[in-house]
CSV table of C-alpha atoms in Angstrom, one decimal:
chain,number,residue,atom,x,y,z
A,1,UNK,CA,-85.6,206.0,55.3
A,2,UNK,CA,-83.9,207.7,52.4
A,3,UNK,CA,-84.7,211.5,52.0
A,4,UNK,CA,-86.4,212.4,48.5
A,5,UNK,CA,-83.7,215.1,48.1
A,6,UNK,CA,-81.3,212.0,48.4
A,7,UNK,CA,-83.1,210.5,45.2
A,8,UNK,CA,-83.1,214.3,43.0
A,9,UNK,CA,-79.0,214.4,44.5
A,10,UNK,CA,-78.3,210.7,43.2
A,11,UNK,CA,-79.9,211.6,39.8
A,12,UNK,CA,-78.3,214.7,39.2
A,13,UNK,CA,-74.8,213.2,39.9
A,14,UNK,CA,-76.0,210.1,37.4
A,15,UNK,CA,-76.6,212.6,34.8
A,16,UNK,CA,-73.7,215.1,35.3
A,17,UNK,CA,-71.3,211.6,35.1
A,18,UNK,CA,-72.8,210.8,31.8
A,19,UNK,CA,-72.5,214.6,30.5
A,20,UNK,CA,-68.8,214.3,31.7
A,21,UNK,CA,-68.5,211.1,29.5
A,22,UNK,CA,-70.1,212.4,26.5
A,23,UNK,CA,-67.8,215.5,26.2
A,24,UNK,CA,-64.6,213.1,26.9
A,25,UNK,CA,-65.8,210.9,24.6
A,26,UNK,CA,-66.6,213.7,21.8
A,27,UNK,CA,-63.5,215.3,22.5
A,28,UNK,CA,-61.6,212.1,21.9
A,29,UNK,CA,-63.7,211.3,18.6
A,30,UNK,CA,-62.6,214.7,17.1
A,31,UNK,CA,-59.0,213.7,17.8
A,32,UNK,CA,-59.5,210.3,16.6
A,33,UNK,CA,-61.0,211.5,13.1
A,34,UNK,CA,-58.2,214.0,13.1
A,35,UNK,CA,-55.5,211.6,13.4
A,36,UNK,CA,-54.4,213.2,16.8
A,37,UNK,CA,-55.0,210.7,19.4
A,38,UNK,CA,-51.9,209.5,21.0
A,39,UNK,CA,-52.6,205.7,22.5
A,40,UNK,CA,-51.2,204.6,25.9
A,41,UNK,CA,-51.4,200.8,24.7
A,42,UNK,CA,-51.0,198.4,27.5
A,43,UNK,CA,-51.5,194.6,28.4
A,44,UNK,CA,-55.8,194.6,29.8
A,45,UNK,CA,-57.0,192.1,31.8
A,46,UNK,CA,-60.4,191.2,29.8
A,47,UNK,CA,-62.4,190.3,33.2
A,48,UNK,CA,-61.2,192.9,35.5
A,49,UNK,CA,-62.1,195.8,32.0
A,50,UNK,CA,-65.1,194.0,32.2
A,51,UNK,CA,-66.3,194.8,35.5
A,52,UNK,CA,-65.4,197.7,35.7
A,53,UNK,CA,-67.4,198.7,33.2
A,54,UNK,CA,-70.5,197.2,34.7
A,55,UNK,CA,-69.7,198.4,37.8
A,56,UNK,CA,-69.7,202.4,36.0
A,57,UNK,CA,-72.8,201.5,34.2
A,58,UNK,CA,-75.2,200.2,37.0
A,59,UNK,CA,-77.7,202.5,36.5
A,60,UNK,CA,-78.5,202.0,33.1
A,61,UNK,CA,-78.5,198.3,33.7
A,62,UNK,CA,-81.0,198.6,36.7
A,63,UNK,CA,-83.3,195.7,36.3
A,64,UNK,CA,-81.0,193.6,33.8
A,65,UNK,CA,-79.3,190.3,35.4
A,66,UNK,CA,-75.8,190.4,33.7
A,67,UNK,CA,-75.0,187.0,32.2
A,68,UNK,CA,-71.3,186.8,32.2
A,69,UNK,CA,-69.9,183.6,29.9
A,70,UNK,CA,-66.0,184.7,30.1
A,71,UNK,CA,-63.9,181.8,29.0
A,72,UNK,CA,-61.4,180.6,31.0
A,73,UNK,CA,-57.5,181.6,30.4
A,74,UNK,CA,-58.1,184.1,27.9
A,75,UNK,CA,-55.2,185.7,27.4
A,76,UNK,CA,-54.8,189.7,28.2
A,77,UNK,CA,-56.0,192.2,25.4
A,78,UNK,CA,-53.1,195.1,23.8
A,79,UNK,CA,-55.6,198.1,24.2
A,80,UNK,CA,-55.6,202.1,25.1
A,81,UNK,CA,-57.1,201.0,28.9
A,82,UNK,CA,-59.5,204.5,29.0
A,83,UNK,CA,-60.7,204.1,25.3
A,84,UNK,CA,-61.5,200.6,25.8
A,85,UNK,CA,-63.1,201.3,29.3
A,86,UNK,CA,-65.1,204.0,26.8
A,87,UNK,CA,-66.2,201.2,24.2
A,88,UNK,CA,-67.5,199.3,27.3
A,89,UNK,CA,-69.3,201.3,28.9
A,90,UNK,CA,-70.8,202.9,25.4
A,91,UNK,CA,-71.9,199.0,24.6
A,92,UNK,CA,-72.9,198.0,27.9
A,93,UNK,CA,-75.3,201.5,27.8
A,94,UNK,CA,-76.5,200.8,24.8
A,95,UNK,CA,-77.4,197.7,25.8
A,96,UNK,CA,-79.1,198.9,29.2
A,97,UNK,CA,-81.4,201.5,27.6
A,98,UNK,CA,-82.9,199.7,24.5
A,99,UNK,CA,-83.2,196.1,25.9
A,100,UNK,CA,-86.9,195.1,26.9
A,101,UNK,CA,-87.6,195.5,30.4
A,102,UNK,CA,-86.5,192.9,32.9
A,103,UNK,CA,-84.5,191.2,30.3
A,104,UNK,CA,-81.0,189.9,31.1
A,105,UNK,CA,-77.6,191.3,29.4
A,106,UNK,CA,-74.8,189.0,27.8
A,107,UNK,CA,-71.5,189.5,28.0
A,108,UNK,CA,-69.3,186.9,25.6
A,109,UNK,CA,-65.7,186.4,25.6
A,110,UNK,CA,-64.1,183.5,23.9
A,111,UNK,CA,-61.3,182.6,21.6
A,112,UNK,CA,-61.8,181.3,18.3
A,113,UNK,CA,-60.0,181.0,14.4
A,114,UNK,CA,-57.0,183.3,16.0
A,115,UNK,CA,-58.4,186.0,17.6
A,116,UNK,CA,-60.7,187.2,20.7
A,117,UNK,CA,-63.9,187.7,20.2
A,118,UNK,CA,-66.0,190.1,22.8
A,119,UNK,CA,-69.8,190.3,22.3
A,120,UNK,CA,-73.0,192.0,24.4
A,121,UNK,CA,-76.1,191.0,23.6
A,122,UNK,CA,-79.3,192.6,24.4
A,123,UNK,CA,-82.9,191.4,23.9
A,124,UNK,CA,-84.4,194.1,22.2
A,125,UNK,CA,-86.3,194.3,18.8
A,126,UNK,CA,-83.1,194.7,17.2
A,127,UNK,CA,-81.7,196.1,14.3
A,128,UNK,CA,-83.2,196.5,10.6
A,129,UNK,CA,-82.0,194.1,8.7
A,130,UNK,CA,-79.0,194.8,5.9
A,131,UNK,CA,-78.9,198.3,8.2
A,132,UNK,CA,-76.4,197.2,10.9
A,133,UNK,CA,-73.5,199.6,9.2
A,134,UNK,CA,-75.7,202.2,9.7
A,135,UNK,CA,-75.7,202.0,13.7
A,136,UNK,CA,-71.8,203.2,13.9
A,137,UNK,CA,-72.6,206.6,11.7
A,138,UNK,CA,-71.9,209.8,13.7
A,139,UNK,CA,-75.7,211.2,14.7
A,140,UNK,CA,-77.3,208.5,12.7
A,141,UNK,CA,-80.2,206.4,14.8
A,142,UNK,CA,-82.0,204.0,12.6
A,143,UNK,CA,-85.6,204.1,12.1
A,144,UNK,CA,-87.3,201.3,13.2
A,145,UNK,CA,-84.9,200.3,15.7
A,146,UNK,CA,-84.1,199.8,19.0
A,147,UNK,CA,-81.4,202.4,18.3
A,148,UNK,CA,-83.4,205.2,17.5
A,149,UNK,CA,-85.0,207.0,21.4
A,150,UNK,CA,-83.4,209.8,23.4
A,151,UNK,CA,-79.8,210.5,22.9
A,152,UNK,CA,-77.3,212.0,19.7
A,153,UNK,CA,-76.8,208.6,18.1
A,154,UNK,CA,-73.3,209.4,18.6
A,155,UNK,CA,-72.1,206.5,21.5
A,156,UNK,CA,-72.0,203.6,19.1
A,157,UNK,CA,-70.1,205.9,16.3
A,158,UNK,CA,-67.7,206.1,19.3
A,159,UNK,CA,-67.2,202.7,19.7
A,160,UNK,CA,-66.1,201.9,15.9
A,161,UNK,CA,-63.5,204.6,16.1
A,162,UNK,CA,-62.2,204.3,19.1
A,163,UNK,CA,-62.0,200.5,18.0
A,164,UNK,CA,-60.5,200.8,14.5
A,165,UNK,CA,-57.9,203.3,16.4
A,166,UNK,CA,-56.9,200.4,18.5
A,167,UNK,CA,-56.8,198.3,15.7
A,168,UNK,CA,-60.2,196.4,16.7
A,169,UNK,CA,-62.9,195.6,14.4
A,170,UNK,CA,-66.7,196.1,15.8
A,171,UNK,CA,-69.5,195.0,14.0
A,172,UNK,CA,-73.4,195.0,14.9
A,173,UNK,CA,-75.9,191.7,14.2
A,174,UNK,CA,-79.2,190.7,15.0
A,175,UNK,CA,-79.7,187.3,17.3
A,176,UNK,CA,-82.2,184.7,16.3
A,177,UNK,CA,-83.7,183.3,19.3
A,178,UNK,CA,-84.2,185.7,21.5
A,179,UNK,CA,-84.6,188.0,19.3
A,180,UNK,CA,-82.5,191.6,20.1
A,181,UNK,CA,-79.1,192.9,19.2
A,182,UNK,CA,-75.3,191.4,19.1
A,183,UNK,CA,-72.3,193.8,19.2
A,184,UNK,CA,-69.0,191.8,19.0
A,185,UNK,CA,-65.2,193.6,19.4
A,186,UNK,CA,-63.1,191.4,17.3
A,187,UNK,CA,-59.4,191.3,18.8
A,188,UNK,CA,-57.2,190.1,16.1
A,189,UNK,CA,-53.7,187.9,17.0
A,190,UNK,CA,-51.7,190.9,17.0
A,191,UNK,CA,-53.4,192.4,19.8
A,192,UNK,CA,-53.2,189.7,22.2
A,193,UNK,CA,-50.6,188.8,25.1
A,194,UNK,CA,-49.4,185.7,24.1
A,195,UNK,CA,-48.6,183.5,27.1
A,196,UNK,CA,-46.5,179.6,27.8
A,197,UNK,CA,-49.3,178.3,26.4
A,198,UNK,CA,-49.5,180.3,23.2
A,199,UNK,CA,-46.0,180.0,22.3
């Protein structure tokens, strides 16, 4: 039987992760909007960024089956591994803390019209509509929103400039049925490893 100081010790170590990420992360934001951040671009397996991801952000996806719908063969993604790795687990967090309880997670990748297309959906109440822009502004959370509890607002601003650095577009919807939130990373042709099949 586990001791309750066990419990107190796992949290603490949970939290102190997460305040390690958010000062990374807002250190690598200031040299993003300064035009400072050098890239290590390299060749990213999709699935394997994937998991790993999930695997950092168990916690905050406690109680949420992870649908995974990967399509096959995709090729590999041209992307700064640790700022990508970042976007994830931003997303994936995002998704975990505003997604009705119980409720499963979605994780889409699929090629389509030339580029790669990477979406989490949550099932939440979503977004207001004609206000998904606002979701990516540093320290904006939107009223009337599953965007707007604890936290600085700042993860998802985060994600669109570490994206845009990479040369990725991100953009925020609401699904129809169930209703909640989409976030899709759009990979464009330039950014992918082009294999014998592409050729």
């Amino acid at each position: 039987r586990r001791h309750p100081a066990s419990d107190v010790i796992d949290s603490i170590e949970v939290e102190a992760q997460r305040l390690n990420r958010f000062v990374a992360n807002l250190l690598d934001m200031a040299r993003v909007e300064a035009g400072a951040l050098r890239l290590n671009i390299e060749a990213v397996d999709l699935a394997d960024a994937i998991a790993s991801a999930v695997h950092d952000t168990r916690r905050a996806l406690d109680g949420h089956a992870i649908e995974l719908g990967v399509a096959p063969d995709l090729p590999l993604v041209r992307v700064d591994a640790q700022l990508f790795h970042h976007i994830l687990i931003n997303l994936l967090d995002n998704a975990g803390r505003y997604a009705a309880p119980g409720t499963p997670i979605a994780i889409r990748a699929e090629r389509e019209r030339g580029s790669l297309f990477l979406s989490i959906l949550d099932e939440g109440p979503g977004l207001p509509p004609g206000r998904e822009r606002d979701v990516f502004e540093t320290f904006r959370r939107i009223e009337g929103s599953d965007r707007k509890q604890a936290g600085t607002g700042l993860g998802l601003a985060i994600v669109k400039g570490f994206a845009e650095a990479m040369g990725l577009a991100v953009e925020a919807a609401n699904r129809g049925e169930p209703v909640g939130a989409r976030f899709t990373l759009r990979f464009p042709e330039e950014a992918l490893v082009k294999g014998f099949d592409d050729q």
